GROMACS .gro file of C-alpha atoms in nm:
model
  470
    1UNK     CA    1  10.479  24.532  -4.720
    2UNK     CA    2  10.722  24.423  -4.450
    3UNK     CA    3  10.481  24.553  -4.188
    4UNK     CA    4  10.199  24.347  -4.343
    5UNK     CA    5  10.412  24.029  -4.340
    6UNK     CA    6  10.506  24.095  -3.978
    7UNK     CA    7  10.136  24.123  -3.880
    8UNK     CA    8  10.051  23.798  -4.063
    9UNK     CA    9  10.343  23.617  -3.896
   10UNK     CA   10  10.244  23.739  -3.548
   11UNK     CA   11   9.882  23.641  -3.606
   12UNK     CA   12   9.982  23.294  -3.720
   13UNK     CA   13  10.209  23.249  -3.416
   14UNK     CA   14   9.928  23.360  -3.187
   15UNK     CA   15   9.694  23.102  -3.341
   16UNK     CA   16   9.955  22.829  -3.289
   17UNK     CA   17   9.973  22.920  -2.922
   18UNK     CA   18   9.594  22.917  -2.881
   19UNK     CA   19   9.537  22.592  -3.071
   20UNK     CA   20   9.654  22.350  -2.800
   21UNK     CA   21   9.468  22.556  -2.538
   22UNK     CA   22   9.148  22.516  -2.736
   23UNK     CA   23   9.208  22.144  -2.772
   24UNK     CA   24   9.267  22.111  -2.398
   25UNK     CA   25   8.942  22.296  -2.334
   26UNK     CA   26   8.725  22.082  -2.563
   27UNK     CA   27   8.418  21.943  -2.384
   28UNK     CA   28   8.273  21.703  -2.638
   29UNK     CA   29   7.987  21.578  -2.420
   30UNK     CA   30   7.902  21.921  -2.278
   31UNK     CA   31   7.904  21.814  -1.913
   32UNK     CA   32   8.124  22.099  -1.790
   33UNK     CA   33   8.447  21.896  -1.774
   34UNK     CA   34   8.696  21.913  -2.059
   35UNK     CA   35   8.785  21.591  -2.236
   36UNK     CA   36   9.143  21.630  -2.115
   37UNK     CA   37   9.032  21.657  -1.751
   38UNK     CA   38   8.802  21.357  -1.787
   39UNK     CA   39   9.083  21.150  -1.936
   40UNK     CA   40   9.326  21.254  -1.664
   41UNK     CA   41   9.083  21.172  -1.382
   42UNK     CA   42   8.982  20.841  -1.538
   43UNK     CA   43   9.345  20.733  -1.568
   44UNK     CA   44   9.433  20.850  -1.215
   45UNK     CA   45   9.183  20.621  -1.040
   46UNK     CA   46   9.175  20.320  -1.270
   47UNK     CA   47   9.102  20.009  -1.059
   48UNK     CA   48   9.323  19.707  -1.011
   49UNK     CA   49   9.107  19.395  -1.016
   50UNK     CA   50   9.176  19.078  -0.818
   51UNK     CA   51   8.991  18.767  -0.934
   52UNK     CA   52   8.942  18.424  -0.779
   53UNK     CA   53   9.110  18.110  -0.906
   54UNK     CA   54   8.886  17.942  -1.162
   55UNK     CA   55   8.726  18.261  -1.297
   56UNK     CA   56   8.634  18.219  -1.664
   57UNK     CA   57   8.531  18.570  -1.769
   58UNK     CA   58   8.711  18.902  -1.742
   59UNK     CA   59   8.619  19.256  -1.858
   60UNK     CA   60   8.557  19.247  -2.233
   61UNK     CA   61   8.456  19.495  -2.503
   62UNK     CA   62   8.096  19.538  -2.613
   63UNK     CA   63   8.212  19.471  -2.970
   64UNK     CA   64   8.302  19.118  -2.862
   65UNK     CA   65   7.950  19.052  -2.735
   66UNK     CA   66   7.797  19.214  -3.042
   67UNK     CA   67   8.002  18.993  -3.274
   68UNK     CA   68   7.849  18.678  -3.122
   69UNK     CA   69   7.496  18.811  -3.077
   70UNK     CA   70   7.165  18.791  -3.257
   71UNK     CA   71   6.935  19.091  -3.219
   72UNK     CA   72   6.593  18.968  -3.112
   73UNK     CA   73   6.268  19.117  -2.986
   74UNK     CA   74   6.007  18.976  -2.755
   75UNK     CA   75   5.660  19.059  -2.884
   76UNK     CA   76   5.403  18.925  -2.640
   77UNK     CA   77   5.499  18.562  -2.590
   78UNK     CA   78   5.675  18.542  -2.926
   79UNK     CA   79   6.048  18.584  -2.987
   80UNK     CA   80   6.128  18.748  -3.322
   81UNK     CA   81   6.474  18.751  -3.483
   82UNK     CA   82   6.549  19.105  -3.602
   83UNK     CA   83   6.908  19.072  -3.729
   84UNK     CA   84   7.157  18.786  -3.711
   85UNK     CA   85   7.450  19.030  -3.742
   86UNK     CA   86   7.358  19.350  -3.557
   87UNK     CA   87   7.573  19.664  -3.572
   88UNK     CA   88   7.625  19.959  -3.339
   89UNK     CA   89   7.437  20.206  -3.566
   90UNK     CA   90   7.146  19.962  -3.580
   91UNK     CA   91   7.107  19.911  -3.205
   92UNK     CA   92   7.172  20.280  -3.125
   93UNK     CA   93   6.823  20.376  -3.248
   94UNK     CA   94   6.649  20.121  -3.022
   95UNK     CA   95   6.595  20.352  -2.726
   96UNK     CA   96   6.270  20.228  -2.569
   97UNK     CA   97   6.309  19.976  -2.284
   98UNK     CA   98   5.951  19.858  -2.329
   99UNK     CA   99   6.020  19.741  -2.684
  100UNK     CA  100   6.197  19.435  -2.533
  101UNK     CA  101   6.491  19.410  -2.771
  102UNK     CA  102   6.781  19.193  -2.661
  103UNK     CA  103   7.121  19.076  -2.784
  104UNK     CA  104   7.121  18.700  -2.738
  105UNK     CA  105   7.459  18.531  -2.757
  106UNK     CA  106   7.438  18.259  -3.020
  107UNK     CA  107   7.689  18.040  -2.832
  108UNK     CA  108   7.627  17.801  -2.544
  109UNK     CA  109   7.792  17.860  -2.205
  110UNK     CA  110   8.076  17.618  -2.285
  111UNK     CA  111   8.125  17.775  -2.629
  112UNK     CA  112   8.123  18.127  -2.485
  113UNK     CA  113   8.389  18.040  -2.226
  114UNK     CA  114   8.613  17.876  -2.487
  115UNK     CA  115   8.563  18.151  -2.745
  116UNK     CA  116   8.620  18.429  -2.492
  117UNK     CA  117   8.934  18.262  -2.357
  118UNK     CA  118   9.089  18.281  -2.704
  119UNK     CA  119   8.960  18.632  -2.768
  120UNK     CA  120   9.103  18.784  -2.447
  121UNK     CA  121   9.451  18.648  -2.517
  122UNK     CA  122   9.456  18.860  -2.833
  123UNK     CA  123   9.248  19.163  -2.733
  124UNK     CA  124   9.310  19.208  -2.360
  125UNK     CA  125   9.084  19.371  -2.100
  126UNK     CA  126   8.851  19.671  -2.132
  127UNK     CA  127   8.699  19.929  -1.900
  128UNK     CA  128   8.449  20.199  -1.996
  129UNK     CA  129   8.510  20.520  -1.800
  130UNK     CA  130   8.234  20.775  -1.741
  131UNK     CA  131   8.330  21.101  -1.566
  132UNK     CA  132   8.042  21.324  -1.463
  133UNK     CA  133   7.998  21.634  -1.244
  134UNK     CA  134   7.696  21.574  -1.020
  135UNK     CA  135   7.500  21.719  -0.732
  136UNK     CA  136   7.362  21.544  -0.424
  137UNK     CA  137   7.164  21.782  -0.211
  138UNK     CA  138   7.365  22.104  -0.196
  139UNK     CA  139   7.700  21.930  -0.244
  140UNK     CA  140   7.893  21.920  -0.571
  141UNK     CA  141   8.082  21.608  -0.672
  142UNK     CA  142   8.277  21.464  -0.959
  143UNK     CA  143   8.201  21.096  -1.006
  144UNK     CA  144   8.427  20.861  -1.199
  145UNK     CA  145   8.250  20.544  -1.306
  146UNK     CA  146   8.428  20.238  -1.442
  147UNK     CA  147   8.181  20.019  -1.626
  148UNK     CA  148   8.286  19.658  -1.676
  149UNK     CA  149   8.121  19.419  -1.921
  150UNK     CA  150   8.150  19.042  -1.883
  151UNK     CA  151   8.038  18.795  -2.148
  152UNK     CA  152   7.862  18.572  -1.896
  153UNK     CA  153   7.748  18.571  -1.533
  154UNK     CA  154   7.772  18.225  -1.378
  155UNK     CA  155   7.725  18.315  -1.012
  156UNK     CA  156   7.619  18.077  -0.734
  157UNK     CA  157   7.255  18.189  -0.731
  158UNK     CA  158   7.179  18.270  -1.094
  159UNK     CA  159   7.338  18.276  -1.436
  160UNK     CA  160   7.274  18.483  -1.747
  161UNK     CA  161   7.437  18.605  -2.065
  162UNK     CA  162   7.613  18.939  -2.032
  163UNK     CA  163   7.696  19.117  -1.708
  164UNK     CA  164   7.741  19.488  -1.640
  165UNK     CA  165   7.915  19.599  -1.317
  166UNK     CA  166   8.033  19.942  -1.207
  167UNK     CA  167   8.300  20.083  -0.976
  168UNK     CA  168   8.272  20.445  -0.864
  169UNK     CA  169   8.523  20.688  -0.719
  170UNK     CA  170   8.351  20.998  -0.581
  171UNK     CA  171   8.551  21.323  -0.560
  172UNK     CA  172   8.460  21.658  -0.410
  173UNK     CA  173   8.451  21.972  -0.625
  174UNK     CA  174   8.825  22.018  -0.560
  175UNK     CA  175   8.890  21.676  -0.715
  176UNK     CA  176   8.984  21.515  -0.382
  177UNK     CA  177   8.865  21.153  -0.339
  178UNK     CA  178   8.599  21.103  -0.072
  179UNK     CA  179   8.435  20.764  -0.130
  180UNK     CA  180   8.442  20.452  -0.340
  181UNK     CA  181   8.124  20.265  -0.431
  182UNK     CA  182   8.119  19.911  -0.571
  183UNK     CA  183   7.824  19.739  -0.737
  184UNK     CA  184   7.709  19.401  -0.603
  185UNK     CA  185   7.418  19.233  -0.778
  186UNK     CA  186   7.124  19.479  -0.758
  187UNK     CA  187   7.288  19.700  -0.495
  188UNK     CA  188   7.639  19.747  -0.357
  189UNK     CA  189   7.860  19.897  -0.085
  190UNK     CA  190   8.037  20.226  -0.029
  191UNK     CA  191   8.322  20.321   0.202
  192UNK     CA  192   8.540  20.621   0.270
  193UNK     CA  193   8.847  20.664   0.055
  194UNK     CA  194   9.067  20.601   0.360
  195UNK     CA  195   8.924  20.248   0.391
  196UNK     CA  196   8.998  20.156   0.029
  197UNK     CA  197   9.294  19.931  -0.047
  198UNK     CA  198   9.503  20.107  -0.309
  199UNK     CA  199   9.770  20.019  -0.564
  200UNK     CA  200  10.034  20.277  -0.657
  201UNK     CA  201   9.871  20.540  -0.438
  202UNK     CA  202   9.546  20.621  -0.618
  203UNK     CA  203   9.419  20.304  -0.783
  204UNK     CA  204   9.150  20.119  -0.581
  205UNK     CA  205   9.196  19.746  -0.549
  206UNK     CA  206   8.874  19.560  -0.619
  207UNK     CA  207   8.812  19.198  -0.522
  208UNK     CA  208   8.575  19.042  -0.772
  209UNK     CA  209   8.350  18.748  -0.685
  210UNK     CA  210   8.382  18.431  -0.886
  211UNK     CA  211   8.118  18.403  -1.155
  212UNK     CA  212   7.888  18.679  -1.029
  213UNK     CA  213   8.153  18.954  -1.067
  214UNK     CA  214   8.020  19.143  -0.764
  215UNK     CA  215   8.282  19.390  -0.639
  216UNK     CA  216   8.421  19.388  -0.283
  217UNK     CA  217   8.667  19.594  -0.079
  218UNK     CA  218   8.838  19.298   0.090
  219UNK     CA  219   8.939  18.948  -0.016
  220UNK     CA  220   8.753  18.787   0.275
  221UNK     CA  221   8.415  18.944   0.200
  222UNK     CA  222   8.121  18.778   0.025
  223UNK     CA  223   7.996  18.562   0.313
  224UNK     CA  224   7.742  18.811   0.446
  225UNK     CA  225   7.482  18.820   0.172
  226UNK     CA  226   7.214  18.610   0.008
  227UNK     CA  227   7.444  18.535  -0.286
  228UNK     CA  228   7.714  18.380  -0.067
  229UNK     CA  229   7.982  18.498  -0.310
  230UNK     CA  230   8.323  18.337  -0.350
  231UNK     CA  231   8.587  18.608  -0.307
  232UNK     CA  232   8.963  18.573  -0.264
  233UNK     CA  233   9.310  18.673  -0.376
  234UNK     CA  234   9.426  18.344  -0.527
  235UNK     CA  235   9.341  18.412  -0.892
  236UNK     CA  236   9.444  18.641  -1.174
  237UNK     CA  237   9.508  19.006  -1.098
  238UNK     CA  238   9.456  19.265  -1.371
  239UNK     CA  239   9.663  19.570  -1.284
  240UNK     CA  240   9.527  19.916  -1.363
  241UNK     CA  241   9.789  19.975  -1.634
  242UNK     CA  242   9.682  19.659  -1.820
  243UNK     CA  243   9.335  19.795  -1.893
  244UNK     CA  244   9.228  19.944  -2.224
  245UNK     CA  245   9.028  20.253  -2.130
  246UNK     CA  246   8.736  20.379  -2.338
  247UNK     CA  247   8.616  20.723  -2.225
  248UNK     CA  248   8.239  20.751  -2.251
  249UNK     CA  249   8.056  21.075  -2.321
  250UNK     CA  250   7.712  21.159  -2.189
  251UNK     CA  251   7.510  21.112  -2.506
  252UNK     CA  252   7.664  20.811  -2.676
  253UNK     CA  253   7.739  20.953  -3.020
  254UNK     CA  254   7.928  20.793  -3.308
  255UNK     CA  255   8.101  20.469  -3.214
  256UNK     CA  256   7.948  20.501  -2.866
  257UNK     CA  257   7.596  20.482  -3.001
  258UNK     CA  258   7.557  20.146  -2.827
  259UNK     CA  259   7.501  20.345  -2.505
  260UNK     CA  260   7.157  20.441  -2.637
  261UNK     CA  261   7.055  20.076  -2.681
  262UNK     CA  262   6.769  20.022  -2.435
  263UNK     CA  263   6.758  19.646  -2.475
  264UNK     CA  264   6.914  19.360  -2.284
  265UNK     CA  265   7.279  19.261  -2.321
  266UNK     CA  266   7.191  18.893  -2.314
  267UNK     CA  267   6.896  18.658  -2.356
  268UNK     CA  268   6.548  18.767  -2.243
  269UNK     CA  269   6.302  18.514  -2.104
  270UNK     CA  270   5.968  18.539  -1.929
  271UNK     CA  271   5.871  18.676  -1.590
  272UNK     CA  272   6.001  18.366  -1.414
  273UNK     CA  273   6.344  18.416  -1.570
  274UNK     CA  274   6.341  18.776  -1.448
  275UNK     CA  275   6.264  18.664  -1.092
  276UNK     CA  276   6.538  18.403  -1.109
  277UNK     CA  277   6.787  18.662  -1.231
  278UNK     CA  278   6.843  18.489  -1.564
  279UNK     CA  279   6.766  18.773  -1.803
  280UNK     CA  280   7.049  18.967  -1.959
  281UNK     CA  281   7.118  19.309  -1.799
  282UNK     CA  282   7.026  19.651  -1.929
  283UNK     CA  283   7.315  19.874  -2.037
  284UNK     CA  284   7.476  20.155  -1.832
  285UNK     CA  285   7.227  20.429  -1.930
  286UNK     CA  286   6.922  20.220  -1.838
  287UNK     CA  287   7.039  20.020  -1.537
  288UNK     CA  288   6.810  20.072  -1.234
  289UNK     CA  289   6.590  20.316  -1.428
  290UNK     CA  290   6.894  20.515  -1.535
  291UNK     CA  291   6.988  20.629  -1.183
  292UNK     CA  292   7.341  20.491  -1.199
  293UNK     CA  293   7.416  20.688  -1.515
  294UNK     CA  294   7.215  21.008  -1.467
  295UNK     CA  295   7.267  21.047  -1.090
  296UNK     CA  296   7.588  20.858  -1.007
  297UNK     CA  297   7.650  21.053  -0.684
  298UNK     CA  298   7.302  20.975  -0.553
  299UNK     CA  299   7.338  20.608  -0.642
  300UNK     CA  300   7.689  20.567  -0.501
  301UNK     CA  301   7.631  20.762  -0.180
  302UNK     CA  302   7.303  20.579  -0.120
  303UNK     CA  303   7.463  20.235  -0.099
  304UNK     CA  304   7.516  20.041   0.223
  305UNK     CA  305   7.804  20.207   0.409
  306UNK     CA  306   8.082  19.979   0.534
  307UNK     CA  307   8.380  20.055   0.756
  308UNK     CA  308   8.650  19.887   0.963
  309UNK     CA  309   8.395  19.725   1.195
  310UNK     CA  310   8.211  19.572   0.899
  311UNK     CA  311   8.538  19.442   0.755
  312UNK     CA  312   8.627  19.291   1.094
  313UNK     CA  313   8.292  19.112   1.108
  314UNK     CA  314   8.349  18.979   0.756
  315UNK     CA  315   8.696  18.857   0.856
  316UNK     CA  316   8.557  18.677   1.161
  317UNK     CA  317   8.287  18.506   0.951
  318UNK     CA  318   8.540  18.411   0.682
  319UNK     CA  319   8.777  18.267   0.943
  320UNK     CA  320   8.514  18.137   1.183
  321UNK     CA  321   8.619  17.772   1.165
  322UNK     CA  322   8.984  17.859   1.228
  323UNK     CA  323   8.898  18.083   1.525
  324UNK     CA  324   8.651  17.829   1.662
  325UNK     CA  325   8.900  17.543   1.624
  326UNK     CA  326   9.171  17.734   1.811
  327UNK     CA  327   8.931  17.810   2.098
  328UNK     CA  328   8.809  17.450   2.118
  329UNK     CA  329   9.162  17.308   2.112
  330UNK     CA  330   9.259  17.547   2.393
  331UNK     CA  331   8.954  17.440   2.599
  332UNK     CA  332   9.021  17.070   2.536
  333UNK     CA  333   9.384  17.107   2.649
  334UNK     CA  334   9.270  17.294   2.961
  335UNK     CA  335   9.005  17.033   3.049
  336UNK     CA  336   9.236  16.736   2.978
  337UNK     CA  337   9.499  16.898   3.199
  338UNK     CA  338   9.238  16.927   3.477
  339UNK     CA  339   9.138  16.559   3.434
  340UNK     CA  340   9.501  16.442   3.446
  341UNK     CA  341   9.566  16.657   3.752
  342UNK     CA  342   9.253  16.519   3.921
  343UNK     CA  343   9.349  16.163   3.830
  344UNK     CA  344   9.693  16.200   3.988
  345UNK     CA  345   9.522  16.302   4.310
  346UNK     CA  346   9.290  16.003   4.287
  347UNK     CA  347   8.993  16.232   4.247
  348UNK     CA  348   8.820  16.089   3.938
  349UNK     CA  349   8.466  16.005   4.053
  350UNK     CA  350   8.288  15.899   3.733
  351UNK     CA  351   8.296  15.526   3.809
  352UNK     CA  352   8.183  15.591   4.164
  353UNK     CA  353   7.889  15.795   4.039
  354UNK     CA  354   7.783  15.504   3.815
  355UNK     CA  355   7.719  15.298   4.129
  356UNK     CA  356   7.480  15.559   4.273
  357UNK     CA  357   7.145  15.708   4.174
  358UNK     CA  358   7.343  15.957   3.967
  359UNK     CA  359   7.404  15.674   3.719
  360UNK     CA  360   7.055  15.732   3.574
  361UNK     CA  361   7.146  16.091   3.487
  362UNK     CA  362   7.481  15.984   3.345
  363UNK     CA  363   7.321  15.717   3.125
  364UNK     CA  364   7.059  15.966   3.003
  365UNK     CA  365   7.336  16.215   2.932
  366UNK     CA  366   7.530  15.957   2.730
  367UNK     CA  367   7.213  15.867   2.535
  368UNK     CA  368   7.157  16.237   2.467
  369UNK     CA  369   7.512  16.273   2.337
  370UNK     CA  370   7.471  15.971   2.106
  371UNK     CA  371   7.135  16.097   1.972
  372UNK     CA  372   7.283  16.442   1.914
  373UNK     CA  373   7.576  16.294   1.720
  374UNK     CA  374   7.339  16.086   1.506
  375UNK     CA  375   7.113  16.384   1.439
  376UNK     CA  376   7.404  16.583   1.299
  377UNK     CA  377   7.405  16.366   0.987
  378UNK     CA  378   7.030  16.394   0.926
  379UNK     CA  379   6.823  16.689   0.793
  380UNK     CA  380   6.710  16.908   1.081
  381UNK     CA  381   6.442  17.095   0.897
  382UNK     CA  382   6.317  17.094   0.539
  383UNK     CA  383   6.037  17.247   0.335
  384UNK     CA  384   5.916  17.061   0.027
  385UNK     CA  385   5.699  17.193  -0.255
  386UNK     CA  386   5.524  17.038  -0.555
  387UNK     CA  387   5.421  17.304  -0.807
  388UNK     CA  388   5.225  17.140  -1.087
  389UNK     CA  389   5.175  17.436  -1.322
  390UNK     CA  390   5.300  17.783  -1.403
  391UNK     CA  391   5.649  17.920  -1.469
  392UNK     CA  392   5.786  17.768  -1.147
  393UNK     CA  393   5.643  17.417  -1.197
  394UNK     CA  394   5.854  17.134  -1.054
  395UNK     CA  395   5.910  16.768  -1.135
  396UNK     CA  396   5.736  16.628  -0.830
  397UNK     CA  397   5.839  16.714  -0.475
  398UNK     CA  398   6.137  16.950  -0.449
  399UNK     CA  399   6.321  17.068  -0.137
  400UNK     CA  400   6.309  17.449  -0.122
  401UNK     CA  401   6.465  17.488   0.225
  402UNK     CA  402   6.701  17.247   0.399
  403UNK     CA  403   6.884  17.295   0.729
  404UNK     CA  404   7.127  17.028   0.844
  405UNK     CA  405   7.446  16.987   1.040
  406UNK     CA  406   7.683  16.949   0.747
  407UNK     CA  407   7.584  17.212   0.490
  408UNK     CA  408   7.411  17.468   0.710
  409UNK     CA  409   7.115  17.654   0.557
  410UNK     CA  410   7.032  17.599   0.190
  411UNK     CA  411   6.754  17.735  -0.029
  412UNK     CA  412   6.622  17.638  -0.371
  413UNK     CA  413   6.496  17.920  -0.592
  414UNK     CA  414   6.362  17.661  -0.838
  415UNK     CA  415   6.631  17.736  -1.088
  416UNK     CA  416   6.973  17.611  -0.986
  417UNK     CA  417   6.905  17.362  -0.708
  418UNK     CA  418   7.002  17.407  -0.344
  419UNK     CA  419   7.251  17.685  -0.269
  420UNK     CA  420   7.393  17.829   0.052
  421UNK     CA  421   7.169  18.100   0.195
  422UNK     CA  422   7.293  18.434   0.334
  423UNK     CA  423   7.648  18.313   0.388
  424UNK     CA  424   7.531  18.025   0.611
  425UNK     CA  425   7.821  17.800   0.511
  426UNK     CA  426   7.918  17.723   0.869
  427UNK     CA  427   7.876  17.347   0.929
  428UNK     CA  428   7.681  17.311   1.253
  429UNK     CA  429   7.826  16.959   1.271
  430UNK     CA  430   8.167  17.085   1.378
  431UNK     CA  431   8.025  17.326   1.635
  432UNK     CA  432   7.800  17.073   1.805
  433UNK     CA  433   8.056  16.790   1.792
  434UNK     CA  434   8.302  17.021   1.964
  435UNK     CA  435   8.045  17.102   2.234
  436UNK     CA  436   7.967  16.731   2.275
  437UNK     CA  437   8.340  16.659   2.318
  438UNK     CA  438   8.366  16.928   2.584
  439UNK     CA  439   8.058  16.783   2.758
  440UNK     CA  440   8.220  16.438   2.768
  441UNK     CA  441   8.536  16.585   2.918
  442UNK     CA  442   8.325  16.770   3.175
  443UNK     CA  443   8.151  16.440   3.257
  444UNK     CA  444   8.483  16.264   3.313
  445UNK     CA  445   8.620  16.544   3.528
  446UNK     CA  446   8.318  16.590   3.758
  447UNK     CA  447   8.390  16.608   4.129
  448UNK     CA  448   8.034  16.581   4.268
  449UNK     CA  449   7.683  16.476   4.166
  450UNK     CA  450   7.563  16.833   4.219
  451UNK     CA  451   7.831  16.954   3.978
  452UNK     CA  452   7.707  16.699   3.724
  453UNK     CA  453   7.360  16.858   3.725
  454UNK     CA  454   7.504  17.202   3.665
  455UNK     CA  455   7.720  17.066   3.383
  456UNK     CA  456   7.417  16.915   3.207
  457UNK     CA  457   7.230  17.245   3.226
  458UNK     CA  458   7.522  17.459   3.110
  459UNK     CA  459   7.611  17.204   2.841
  460UNK     CA  460   7.257  17.214   2.700
  461UNK     CA  461   7.255  17.593   2.696
  462UNK     CA  462   7.600  17.595   2.535
  463UNK     CA  463   7.475  17.377   2.249
  464UNK     CA  464   7.187  17.618   2.184
  465UNK     CA  465   7.392  17.940   2.191
  466UNK     CA  466   7.586  17.898   1.861
  467UNK     CA  467   7.271  17.786   1.680
  468UNK     CA  468   7.082  18.094   1.804
  469UNK     CA  469   7.371  18.328   1.718
  470UNK     CA  470   7.418  18.182   1.369
   0.00000   0.00000   0.00000
């Protein structure tokens, strides 16, 4: 009897030892990584997010959006209300993208911003982590995705209800970080792990554009792109340890059934709204035909690669006016010094030139300077359209492209008026006025009529160079 009790006791003790090992080895989603490993990796590389001053929306939970949404379906040209109070089990069975279901927020933009502001103060900030082993070619990777949902996208070029963005950290098979990939609009950027700004050693710092929520590696990026994003480090920062992490499995079972929803997380309009970028986004599993979710290594590694040279170029563009101003001030000081030095030697010849045939050239030069200055405040080039019918119809003539000296290059996508195009925020006015000022100083400091001719030629070329470069 004692021997029997001893066997039972040993067996029970052995089971107690094995129990935690079994728990640690549980792989709920069957992707080859245990739940414990996925949780550990997700927590290790959680991002710290830097926003811009004036940002209205931060990462929220999908339950928040669902609580304010009406489930609708677009059937042909007709919008049908399916359920005014949709639930996760209900939307989890809607798995066909072509069925055109969508979760339309019942609130206006102003109401959403006010409602969300109150909600976040109580509920905080959410990130949905997806950890997946993946192959790209013959290489094995482990990809950690951080999916971020925003209640509204009010970017400079388009706006729409709902916004899904993703941040990836790509590890090798030994769980060593190799790359980081950040989504930006319909594409994104990748860089080596060494180029990533980090917080507390392993947490990538992400600079998030105002309104559009595009993700960047540096605070001075955003100027080189059609969106002309506003990025900076003067707003709220959400540290990695402030985030509420929801670990996503592969299949979206139970409370994660919303992953299977193949509809839009926001309002759905017609084809024109799609072209204007005003439709709500598809969810993580269906974004870009499912590539982001099913093949995260392929998606992340296929993005535009950036490095230190790219960051330097972005910094120069972001600080162009400062750099340009310093150079111009230095040139002005140098030229004024030369004029003063020449004057002390009695060598100023401008008034003498005015009494010779050279006066004609000087007068023409002055007229050219005046006309150039006047032209800076007028449109240089514009394209106007009048579309009388169709989804892009306009109310009379509308400027679709404007280039001038003050606002640079602007385009109108017939949705939100004129916006800066491809980061062309540089005011040509300042550049050309500076060149005109230098030309005047050259005119004053000329020593011979022959020199005056050369100055006119070089001055004209100098005016053209920045315009061509920009």
